[in-house]
Short mmCIF file of C-alpha atoms in Angstrom, two decimals:
data_model
loop_
_atom_site.label_atom_id
_atom_site.label_comp_id
_atom_site.label_asym_id
_atom_site.label_seq_id
_atom_site.Cartn_x
_atom_site.Cartn_y
_atom_site.Cartn_z
CA UNK A 1 137.22 123.53 55.71
CA UNK A 2 137.86 127.04 53.99
CA UNK A 3 135.18 129.74 55.09
CA UNK A 4 134.31 133.07 53.74
CA UNK A 5 131.52 135.53 54.18
CA UNK A 6 130.35 137.94 51.35
CA UNK A 7 128.23 140.72 51.92
CA UNK A 8 126.37 142.71 48.76
CA UNK A 9 124.83 145.69 49.50
CA UNK A 10 122.16 147.01 48.44
CA UNK A 11 119.73 150.66 48.49
CA UNK A 12 117.42 148.26 50.82
CA UNK A 13 119.94 146.14 52.58
CA UNK A 14 122.38 143.89 52.36
CA UNK A 15 122.51 140.11 51.67
CA UNK A 16 124.95 138.05 53.29
CA UNK A 17 126.55 134.49 52.29
CA UNK A 18 127.79 132.01 53.87
CA UNK A 19 130.46 129.67 51.77
CA UNK A 20 132.21 126.44 52.95
CA UNK A 21 134.80 125.24 50.24
CA UNK A 22 133.16 127.55 47.52
CA UNK A 23 129.62 126.14 48.22
CA UNK A 24 126.76 128.42 49.92
CA UNK A 25 125.22 126.87 53.28
CA UNK A 26 124.16 130.16 54.81
CA UNK A 27 121.77 133.52 53.46
CA UNK A 28 121.02 136.49 54.86
CA UNK A 29 119.12 139.92 53.98
CA UNK A 30 118.76 142.41 56.11
CA UNK A 31 116.71 145.18 55.41
CA UNK A 32 117.48 148.80 56.42
CA UNK A 33 113.95 148.08 58.68
CA UNK A 34 115.06 145.23 60.10
CA UNK A 35 113.45 145.92 63.74
CA UNK A 36 113.00 143.00 66.58
CA UNK A 37 116.33 141.01 65.58
CA UNK A 38 117.29 137.74 67.84
CA UNK A 39 119.21 139.37 71.04
CA UNK A 40 117.71 142.82 71.23
CA UNK A 41 116.61 144.49 74.84
CA UNK A 42 113.34 146.59 74.76
CA UNK A 43 111.49 148.70 77.07
CA UNK A 44 107.87 146.67 76.95
CA UNK A 45 104.48 147.31 78.43
CA UNK A 46 101.94 144.36 79.88
CA UNK A 47 98.96 145.03 77.36
CA UNK A 48 97.25 141.65 78.18
CA UNK A 49 97.64 139.30 80.38
CA UNK A 50 96.07 135.64 78.97
CA UNK A 51 95.76 133.18 82.25
CA UNK A 52 94.61 129.89 79.81
CA UNK A 53 97.84 130.29 78.18
CA UNK A 54 100.05 131.45 80.97
CA UNK A 55 101.63 134.15 79.04
CA UNK A 56 101.36 137.76 78.70
CA UNK A 57 100.88 139.88 75.20
CA UNK A 58 104.14 142.34 75.39
CA UNK A 59 103.81 145.83 73.35
CA UNK A 60 107.60 146.43 71.95
CA UNK A 61 106.59 148.70 69.14
CA UNK A 62 105.64 146.29 66.85
CA UNK A 63 102.53 145.93 64.77
CA UNK A 64 101.38 142.98 66.59
CA UNK A 65 101.85 142.45 70.43
CA UNK A 66 104.94 140.04 71.03
CA UNK A 67 104.36 136.84 73.42
CA UNK A 68 106.05 136.29 76.29
CA UNK A 69 105.47 132.96 78.51
CA UNK A 70 105.00 132.51 81.66
CA UNK A 71 108.24 130.02 81.80
CA UNK A 72 110.72 132.60 79.64
CA UNK A 73 110.29 135.11 82.43
CA UNK A 74 113.50 133.26 84.37
CA UNK A 75 114.21 132.16 87.55
CA UNK A 76 115.51 136.07 88.50
CA UNK A 77 112.24 138.04 87.50
CA UNK A 78 111.65 139.62 90.47
CA UNK A 79 115.60 141.06 90.76
CA UNK A 80 115.05 142.35 87.24
CA UNK A 81 112.25 144.49 87.89
CA UNK A 82 113.52 145.48 91.14
CA UNK A 83 116.33 146.66 89.04
CA UNK A 84 114.29 148.16 86.54
CA UNK A 85 112.05 150.05 89.59
CA UNK A 86 115.74 151.09 90.63
CA UNK A 87 116.89 152.49 87.51
CA UNK A 88 113.52 154.01 86.09
CA UNK A 89 113.41 155.85 89.70
CA UNK A 90 117.19 157.13 89.19
CA UNK A 91 117.37 155.85 93.01
CA UNK A 92 120.40 153.21 91.49
CA UNK A 93 122.94 154.42 90.10
CA UNK A 94 125.68 151.87 89.96
CA UNK A 95 125.14 150.41 86.81
CA UNK A 96 127.21 147.30 87.41
CA UNK A 97 124.88 145.18 89.76
CA UNK A 98 128.01 146.27 92.27
CA UNK A 99 126.34 145.97 95.75
CA UNK A 100 122.95 144.93 94.28
CA UNK A 101 120.29 142.77 96.54
CA UNK A 102 118.61 139.90 94.09
CA UNK A 103 115.35 139.10 95.62
CA UNK A 104 114.17 135.57 95.73
CA UNK A 105 112.93 133.90 93.11
CA UNK A 106 110.29 132.51 91.45
CA UNK A 107 108.47 129.81 91.80
CA UNK A 108 108.94 126.90 88.31
CA UNK A 109 105.73 125.90 87.72
CA UNK A 110 103.44 129.41 88.73
CA UNK A 111 100.94 132.20 87.19
CA UNK A 112 101.44 134.67 85.36
CA UNK A 113 98.99 137.45 86.74
CA UNK A 114 101.32 136.95 90.24
CA UNK A 115 104.12 138.26 88.85
CA UNK A 116 103.05 140.98 86.74
CA UNK A 117 100.15 143.49 86.04
CA UNK A 118 98.59 145.06 83.67
CA UNK A 119 100.58 148.14 82.09
CA UNK A 120 103.71 147.41 83.69
CA UNK A 121 107.17 148.38 82.51
CA UNK A 122 109.62 145.29 81.85
CA UNK A 123 113.14 144.49 80.30
CA UNK A 124 112.13 141.98 77.66
CA UNK A 125 114.63 139.98 75.21
CA UNK A 126 113.81 139.09 71.30
CA UNK A 127 114.47 135.66 71.58
CA UNK A 128 112.44 134.72 67.74
CA UNK A 129 111.98 137.24 65.01
CA UNK A 130 108.15 138.12 63.93
CA UNK A 131 107.29 135.30 61.28
CA UNK A 132 104.40 135.03 59.24
CA UNK A 133 101.37 136.39 61.58
CA UNK A 134 103.34 136.10 65.04
CA UNK A 135 105.10 138.87 66.42
CA UNK A 136 108.52 138.70 68.48
CA UNK A 137 108.61 136.02 71.25
CA UNK A 138 110.10 137.42 74.86
CA UNK A 139 112.14 136.39 77.45
CA UNK A 140 112.98 137.96 80.58
CA UNK A 141 116.37 136.02 80.92
CA UNK A 142 118.59 138.59 79.24
CA UNK A 143 121.71 138.00 77.79
CA UNK A 144 125.09 139.70 75.86
CA UNK A 145 126.78 137.41 73.82
CA UNK A 146 130.11 138.17 72.88
CA UNK A 147 133.01 136.44 70.86
CA UNK A 148 133.97 133.60 73.89
CA UNK A 149 131.15 134.45 76.71
CA UNK A 150 127.74 135.36 77.49
CA UNK A 151 126.81 137.55 79.98
CA UNK A 152 124.17 136.42 82.30
CA UNK A 153 122.95 139.40 84.29
CA UNK A 154 121.40 138.27 88.10
CA UNK A 155 122.59 135.20 88.41
CA UNK A 156 126.31 134.10 89.99
CA UNK A 157 126.50 130.71 88.15
CA UNK A 158 129.35 130.06 85.94
CA UNK A 159 129.30 127.02 82.89
CA UNK A 160 131.12 126.05 80.41
CA UNK A 161 129.66 124.92 76.76
CA UNK A 162 128.74 121.16 76.81
CA UNK A 163 131.17 120.89 73.36
CA UNK A 164 134.23 121.87 75.26
CA UNK A 165 135.17 118.00 76.03
CA UNK A 166 138.37 118.30 78.23
CA UNK A 167 138.42 117.97 82.06
CA UNK A 168 141.31 119.97 82.27
CA UNK A 169 140.56 123.07 80.24
CA UNK A 170 137.01 122.95 81.20
CA UNK A 171 138.55 123.52 84.73
CA UNK A 172 140.89 125.74 83.76
CA UNK A 173 138.03 127.90 82.11
CA UNK A 174 135.99 127.87 85.26
CA UNK A 175 139.51 128.97 87.49
CA UNK A 176 139.60 131.72 85.15
CA UNK A 177 135.98 132.96 84.91
CA UNK A 178 135.41 132.91 88.36
CA UNK A 179 138.51 135.05 89.03
CA UNK A 180 137.34 137.81 86.71
CA UNK A 181 133.11 138.10 86.79
CA UNK A 182 132.05 141.03 88.65
CA UNK A 183 129.55 139.92 91.72
CA UNK A 184 125.80 139.33 90.63
CA UNK A 185 126.58 138.40 86.78
CA UNK A 186 126.33 134.75 85.74
CA UNK A 187 128.63 133.79 82.79
CA UNK A 188 128.52 131.00 79.82
CA UNK A 189 131.92 129.78 78.69
CA UNK A 190 131.34 129.14 74.90
CA UNK A 191 132.92 126.83 72.62
CA UNK A 192 135.42 129.00 71.07
CA UNK A 193 136.46 130.43 74.36
CA UNK A 194 138.77 126.93 74.43
CA UNK A 195 142.36 127.58 74.58
CA UNK A 196 142.11 131.04 74.83
CA UNK A 197 144.24 132.72 77.34
CA UNK A 198 142.48 135.46 79.97
CA UNK A 199 143.59 138.50 78.64
CA UNK A 200 141.51 137.80 75.83
CA UNK A 201 138.61 136.24 77.96
CA UNK A 202 139.26 138.79 80.55
CA UNK A 203 138.57 141.98 77.14
CA UNK A 204 135.13 140.74 75.80
CA UNK A 205 133.93 140.52 79.64
CA UNK A 206 135.05 144.35 79.74
CA UNK A 207 133.56 144.53 76.15
CA UNK A 208 129.86 142.96 77.80
CA UNK A 209 130.09 144.34 80.68
CA UNK A 210 130.18 148.32 79.21
CA UNK A 211 127.53 147.28 76.95
CA UNK A 212 124.85 146.35 79.98
CA UNK A 213 126.12 149.78 81.80
CA UNK A 214 125.97 151.52 78.19
CA UNK A 215 121.72 150.41 78.29
CA UNK A 216 121.53 150.76 81.63
CA UNK A 217 122.04 154.52 81.39
CA UNK A 218 119.83 154.68 78.57
CA UNK A 219 116.45 152.49 80.52
CA UNK A 220 116.27 156.37 83.11
CA UNK A 221 115.18 158.08 80.49
CA UNK A 222 113.72 155.77 78.13
CA UNK A 223 109.75 155.43 76.73
CA UNK A 224 107.98 152.38 76.39
CA UNK A 225 108.77 150.22 73.09
CA UNK A 226 112.25 152.10 73.01
CA UNK A 227 115.66 149.70 72.36
CA UNK A 228 117.63 149.67 75.23
CA UNK A 229 120.59 147.43 74.10
CA UNK A 230 120.65 146.41 70.41
CA UNK A 231 121.96 143.41 68.52
CA UNK A 232 124.91 144.13 66.38
CA UNK A 233 124.54 143.67 62.42
CA UNK A 234 123.49 140.34 61.05
CA UNK A 235 126.97 140.92 58.83
CA UNK A 236 129.58 141.72 62.82
CA UNK A 237 127.19 138.61 64.33
CA UNK A 238 127.72 136.25 62.39
CA UNK A 239 131.51 137.03 62.14
CA UNK A 240 132.23 137.28 66.08
CA UNK A 241 129.93 133.78 66.32
CA UNK A 242 132.21 132.03 63.33
CA UNK A 243 135.02 133.75 62.92
CA UNK A 244 137.99 131.06 63.65
CA UNK A 245 141.35 129.96 62.11
CA UNK A 246 139.94 128.15 58.61
CA UNK A 247 138.10 131.84 57.53
CA UNK A 248 139.59 132.07 54.49
CA UNK A 249 138.27 136.35 53.31
CA UNK A 250 135.36 138.34 54.34
CA UNK A 251 134.76 140.04 50.85
CA UNK A 252 132.23 143.81 51.39
CA UNK A 253 131.23 145.60 48.28
CA UNK A 254 130.38 148.83 50.14
CA UNK A 255 133.02 150.84 51.65
CA UNK A 256 130.63 151.73 54.86
CA UNK A 257 130.28 148.11 55.65
CA UNK A 258 133.87 147.02 54.99
CA UNK A 259 134.94 149.84 57.33
CA UNK A 260 133.17 148.64 60.00
CA UNK A 261 133.84 145.12 59.96
CA UNK A 262 137.58 145.71 59.73
CA UNK A 263 137.25 147.68 62.90
CA UNK A 264 135.20 145.32 64.39
CA UNK A 265 137.77 142.31 63.80
CA UNK A 266 140.52 144.77 64.77
CA UNK A 267 138.69 144.97 68.20
CA UNK A 268 138.34 140.98 68.23
CA UNK A 269 140.36 139.22 66.32
CA UNK A 270 143.75 141.76 64.99
CA UNK A 271 145.48 139.41 63.12
CA UNK A 272 142.40 138.44 61.27
CA UNK A 273 142.09 142.08 60.02
CA UNK A 274 143.86 141.72 56.87
CA UNK A 275 141.58 138.99 55.43
CA UNK A 276 138.93 141.89 54.97
CA UNK A 277 138.92 142.93 51.64
CA UNK A 278 137.24 145.22 49.48
CA UNK A 279 135.46 144.31 46.20
CA UNK A 280 136.05 146.39 43.26
CA UNK A 281 135.42 143.93 40.24
CA UNK A 282 133.06 145.22 37.48
CA UNK A 283 130.20 143.03 38.09
CA UNK A 284 128.23 142.54 41.23
CA UNK A 285 129.61 140.59 44.18
CA UNK A 286 127.11 137.79 44.05
CA UNK A 287 127.41 137.68 40.03
CA UNK A 288 130.95 137.33 40.75
CA UNK A 289 131.07 134.50 42.64
CA UNK A 290 128.56 132.48 41.21
CA UNK A 291 126.08 133.19 44.32
CA UNK A 292 123.13 133.92 41.67
CA UNK A 293 123.84 130.66 40.31
CA UNK A 294 124.01 128.77 43.32
CA UNK A 295 120.89 130.68 44.83
CA UNK A 296 118.78 129.91 41.62
CA UNK A 297 119.88 126.04 41.49
CA UNK A 298 119.39 125.77 45.03
CA UNK A 299 116.21 127.38 46.44
CA UNK A 300 113.99 125.54 43.55
CA UNK A 301 111.06 123.19 44.95
CA UNK A 302 113.46 120.24 43.26
CA UNK A 303 117.28 120.33 44.04
CA UNK A 304 119.24 118.14 41.70
CA UNK A 305 122.43 116.20 43.25
CA UNK A 306 125.67 116.05 42.71
CA UNK A 307 125.98 112.78 41.33
CA UNK A 308 122.66 112.55 39.82
CA UNK A 309 119.39 112.29 41.67
CA UNK A 310 117.71 114.85 43.10
CA UNK A 311 115.37 115.96 46.14
CA UNK A 312 112.11 117.56 46.23
CA UNK A 313 110.86 119.92 49.34
CA UNK A 314 107.91 121.05 49.85
CA UNK A 315 106.07 123.34 52.93
CA UNK A 316 103.16 122.87 54.48
CA UNK A 317 101.52 124.87 57.32
CA UNK A 318 102.64 122.06 59.78
CA UNK A 319 105.68 120.88 58.97
CA UNK A 320 108.72 120.03 56.02
CA UNK A 321 108.13 117.15 53.60
CA UNK A 322 111.77 116.57 51.80
CA UNK A 323 111.69 113.33 49.13
CA UNK A 324 114.63 111.76 47.92
CA UNK A 325 114.87 109.95 44.40
CA UNK A 326 117.23 108.46 42.17
CA UNK A 327 117.22 109.96 39.05
CA UNK A 328 118.03 108.18 35.94
CA UNK A 329 121.77 109.22 36.30
CA UNK A 330 122.39 107.59 39.14
CA UNK A 331 122.30 103.87 38.23
CA UNK A 332 125.57 102.65 38.69
CA UNK A 333 125.94 100.34 41.15
CA UNK A 334 125.50 96.72 41.06
CA UNK A 335 122.78 96.57 42.66
CA UNK A 336 119.68 98.35 44.05
CA UNK A 337 120.48 98.77 47.65
CA UNK A 338 123.86 100.10 46.61
CA UNK A 339 122.45 102.68 44.34
CA UNK A 340 120.09 103.42 47.41
CA UNK A 341 122.51 103.90 49.89
CA UNK A 342 124.96 105.54 47.55
CA UNK A 343 121.89 108.61 46.25
CA UNK A 344 120.76 108.30 50.31
CA UNK A 345 124.18 109.05 51.01
CA UNK A 346 124.88 112.04 48.87
CA UNK A 347 121.00 113.49 49.53
CA UNK A 348 121.77 113.40 53.46
CA UNK A 349 124.82 115.75 52.91
CA UNK A 350 122.72 117.95 50.89
CA UNK A 351 119.67 118.34 52.75
CA UNK A 352 122.19 119.45 55.36
CA UNK A 353 123.36 122.37 53.51
CA UNK A 354 119.35 123.46 52.82
CA UNK A 355 118.23 122.96 55.83
CA UNK A 356 120.50 125.90 56.90
CA UNK A 357 120.30 127.18 53.72
CA UNK A 358 116.74 127.97 53.76
CA UNK A 359 116.18 128.38 58.29
CA UNK A 360 114.13 125.24 58.06
CA UNK A 361 112.43 125.45 61.01
CA UNK A 362 109.63 123.31 63.00
CA UNK A 363 109.24 119.41 62.35
CA UNK A 364 111.10 118.08 59.10
CA UNK A 365 110.37 114.45 57.53
CA UNK A 366 112.55 113.50 55.13
CA UNK A 367 111.43 110.37 52.23
CA UNK A 368 114.66 108.71 52.04
CA UNK A 369 115.06 105.93 49.20
CA UNK A 370 114.03 102.17 50.41
CA UNK A 371 116.79 100.28 51.76
CA UNK A 372 116.61 96.85 53.57
CA UNK A 373 119.88 96.38 55.45
CA UNK A 374 120.25 98.06 59.17
CA UNK A 375 123.80 99.13 59.00
CA UNK A 376 122.88 101.05 55.79
CA UNK A 377 120.06 102.87 57.72
CA UNK A 378 122.44 103.74 60.81
CA UNK A 379 124.90 105.15 58.01
CA UNK A 380 122.45 107.49 56.78
CA UNK A 381 121.64 108.16 59.94
CA UNK A 382 125.65 109.24 61.14
CA UNK A 383 125.54 110.72 57.83
CA UNK A 384 122.52 113.16 58.53
CA UNK A 385 123.95 113.92 62.34
CA UNK A 386 127.86 114.73 60.83
CA UNK A 387 126.22 117.04 58.26
CA UNK A 388 124.40 118.74 61.28
CA UNK A 389 126.82 119.42 63.77
CA UNK A 390 128.40 122.62 61.83
CA UNK A 391 124.09 124.13 62.30
CA UNK A 392 123.96 126.67 65.20
CA UNK A 393 120.11 126.00 65.48
CA UNK A 394 119.55 123.62 68.02
CA UNK A 395 118.33 120.17 66.54
CA UNK A 396 117.18 116.69 67.28
CA UNK A 397 117.70 114.11 64.42
CA UNK A 398 115.72 110.75 64.88
CA UNK A 399 116.95 106.83 63.64
CA UNK A 400 114.83 105.70 60.32
CA UNK A 401 111.71 104.43 60.75
CA UNK A 402 110.68 101.22 59.01
CA UNK A 403 108.48 103.07 56.60
CA UNK A 404 111.98 104.57 55.40
CA UNK A 405 111.28 108.31 56.96
CA UNK A 406 113.69 110.38 59.39
CA UNK A 407 112.43 112.68 61.51
CA UNK A 408 114.16 115.75 61.89
CA UNK A 409 112.74 119.00 64.89
CA UNK A 410 115.25 122.55 64.71
CA UNK A 411 114.77 125.64 66.55
CA UNK A 412 113.42 128.69 63.94
CA UNK A 413 114.24 132.00 64.84
CA UNK A 414 114.08 133.88 62.11
CA UNK A 415 112.18 134.22 59.09
CA UNK A 416 111.98 130.83 56.68
CA UNK A 417 114.23 132.19 53.71
CA UNK A 418 112.27 131.98 51.10
CA UNK A 419 113.19 132.48 47.08
CA UNK A 420 111.39 132.52 44.11
CA UNK A 421 113.23 130.64 41.07
CA UNK A 422 111.41 131.09 38.15
CA UNK A 423 111.00 133.56 35.85
CA UNK A 424 108.86 135.10 33.95
CA UNK A 425 108.40 133.09 30.50
CA UNK A 426 109.83 135.29 27.31
CA UNK A 427 107.43 133.68 24.69
CA UNK A 428 104.48 134.05 26.27
CA UNK A 429 104.75 137.73 27.97
CA UNK A 430 104.52 136.61 31.77
CA UNK A 431 101.97 133.93 31.99
CA UNK A 432 103.60 131.21 32.51
CA UNK A 433 106.75 130.25 34.34
CA UNK A 434 110.03 128.47 33.22
CA UNK A 435 113.32 127.39 34.85
CA UNK A 436 115.39 129.79 35.73
CA UNK A 437 117.46 130.91 32.48
CA UNK A 438 120.96 130.83 34.54
CA UNK A 439 120.85 126.92 34.41
CA UNK A 440 120.08 125.83 30.69
CA UNK A 441 123.31 125.96 29.39
CA UNK A 442 124.38 123.39 32.09
CA UNK A 443 120.47 121.98 31.62
CA UNK A 444 121.76 121.21 27.69
CA UNK A 445 125.63 120.03 28.52
CA UNK A 446 123.93 117.14 31.04
CA UNK A 447 121.29 115.84 28.32
CA UNK A 448 124.06 116.14 25.81
CA UNK A 449 126.70 114.02 27.73
CA UNK A 450 123.37 111.97 27.90
CA UNK A 451 122.62 111.58 24.40
CA UNK A 452 126.61 111.21 23.44
CA UNK A 453 127.35 108.40 25.89
CA UNK A 454 124.68 107.03 27.33
CA UNK A 455 122.09 106.57 24.10
CA UNK A 456 125.02 106.80 22.22
CA UNK A 457 124.10 108.62 19.20
CA UNK A 458 126.10 108.97 16.42
CA UNK A 459 125.26 112.23 14.27
CA UNK A 460 123.34 114.85 16.85
CA UNK A 461 121.51 118.05 16.47
CA UNK A 462 119.97 120.63 18.15
CA UNK A 463 117.60 122.79 18.15
CA UNK A 464 118.33 126.18 19.90
CA UNK A 465 117.56 130.06 20.46
CA UNK A 466 119.91 132.20 18.66
CA UNK A 467 121.90 133.48 21.73
CA UNK A 468 121.87 130.10 23.09
CA UNK A 469 124.06 129.25 19.74
CA UNK A 470 125.93 132.09 20.05
CA UNK A 471 126.99 131.35 23.74
CA UNK A 472 127.46 127.61 22.41
CA UNK A 473 129.77 128.41 18.83
CA UNK A 474 131.68 131.85 19.70
CA UNK A 475 135.36 131.85 19.50
CA UNK A 476 138.18 129.25 18.11
CA UNK A 477 137.91 127.11 21.31
CA UNK A 478 134.10 127.33 21.82
CA UNK A 479 132.28 124.73 23.82
CA UNK A 480 131.43 123.02 20.75
CA UNK A 481 134.84 122.50 19.77
CA UNK A 482 135.47 120.82 22.93
CA UNK A 483 132.64 118.59 22.55
CA UNK A 484 134.50 117.40 19.24
CA UNK A 485 136.99 116.09 21.54
CA UNK A 486 135.06 114.87 24.35
CA UNK A 487 132.91 112.63 22.82
CA UNK A 488 134.92 112.73 19.08
CA UNK A 489 131.56 113.48 16.97
CA UNK A 490 130.59 117.29 15.68
CA UNK A 491 127.37 118.79 17.19
CA UNK A 492 125.26 120.23 15.02
CA UNK A 493 124.01 123.48 16.53
CA UNK A 494 120.51 124.88 14.72
CA UNK A 495 118.97 128.28 15.37
CA UNK A 496 115.47 128.73 15.92
CA UNK A 497 114.19 131.85 16.95
CA UNK A 498 110.72 130.08 17.48
CA UNK A 499 112.02 128.23 20.69
CA UNK A 500 112.27 130.71 23.98
CA UNK A 501 115.46 131.21 25.20
CA UNK A 502 115.46 128.33 27.77
CA UNK A 503 114.20 125.17 25.65
CA UNK A 504 116.05 123.21 23.16
CA UNK A 505 115.09 120.29 21.31
CA UNK A 506 117.18 117.69 19.98
CA UNK A 507 116.52 116.08 15.92
CA UNK A 508 116.81 113.49 13.86
CA UNK A 509 118.40 113.69 10.76
CA UNK A 510 114.78 114.52 9.51
CA UNK A 511 114.41 117.31 11.49
CA UNK A 512 111.98 114.83 14.43
CA UNK A 513 112.93 115.84 17.72
CA UNK A 514 114.47 112.99 19.50
CA UNK A 515 113.02 111.98 23.52
CA UNK A 516 115.81 111.55 26.11
CA UNK A 517 114.89 107.95 27.15
CA UNK A 518 115.51 107.43 30.95
CA UNK A 519 115.99 104.63 33.26
CA UNK A 520 113.21 103.30 35.72
CA UNK A 521 113.45 104.59 39.00
CA UNK A 522 115.19 103.43 41.88
CA UNK A 523 111.76 103.86 44.79
#
């Protein structure tokens, strides 16, 4: 599977598109004022303790106080508090924790009012960005992620990712990390560390220690609300987490971002530096790669499936609901069960992509087309799990219920990506909404194919806006000429300025509109 990263820069920020086999699977936006990213460490102040929630509200500089639950204090909260006070009072200059004596762990089940007091200053890390009306969610279990390792202060444990299956490799990594890690630091070994040399792991560990020491140097003179350690840019963090052998290209539009990404890759993977390219075409980056068109077609309420059928995605306050429909062009199988299975398998693949693309979180309920056979239901469950194995967010998938419903839970740490895919209607001066104009040519050709092959019309006339007429007739080998060779029928195109640019009509010889015959939908 080939992977590409596109970074499109704008005046008020940047957009980052992750492509797998040329298909858009993740879309991120990063504004110039995008504060409180996941991983940022702040010096916060306790504003309110709520015993009923067993939680505290912390001032980290956001318009609403951030939320910190007792369970997120971490077992080593007493050690963190002691260290913070010592650094703030200039009583401890050895930031690498060498010689530091850890305090006893806090109770797993305790009261928030015991370790915390109002106006107390504490180090906190953002684990969930502000979403909707809620402020950031915080944790005091600090961790610094690197490419191969995650550094955990005030701990001594070394853990290996469960996705590394080989017992020999797990033992090798544990032995290596235990031999090079400093005292009072725990380490989590990430999946990508599998097969890496000791020099690469050691280099990653030293970089993380350097970030920690630099941040603690700031802590001594920091004021409340100050950022102590900042997570890198969204683009750099994606490169850090995803860069592997399947990465084919990283294309950047802005020169300063290009230099930054190239410098970072030179540090972590010098052999991959050559895949970073600067876009210098006349058209915008996303336009050149067809990303704008994919965005328009993928973020609507209704999303078409490649082989016919479609899914409808509805968002409510409590959950997301996805309905799978067979449509009118997917009835190619011999029976209803086969049609349902084929459509559901295609839908499962698209739904897996949509969850990542929109970063949908919480509870997702999918209403698949009803199937009778248990093996077919199991196939859908396995297909969904296969699609979500590429998802970096924590998730759980349950098998289909007897009502044909699948329940999915997915962790969300950032606001959901919502893009309006409707455009202001040119025929009513902005009083209505229409389908995105970028898709009208594709839709016309799909309907023409249905008219020529399924309804088998001998003579086809289409009334359409002059702009569309020019698009289909320009050039010696125009699209209309290609239709002739494909269907062995000459399609007559009639200019009609009364039609909006996104509308067209199929007409008979007398000029009357022909309706598209739609087959009954499989429920």
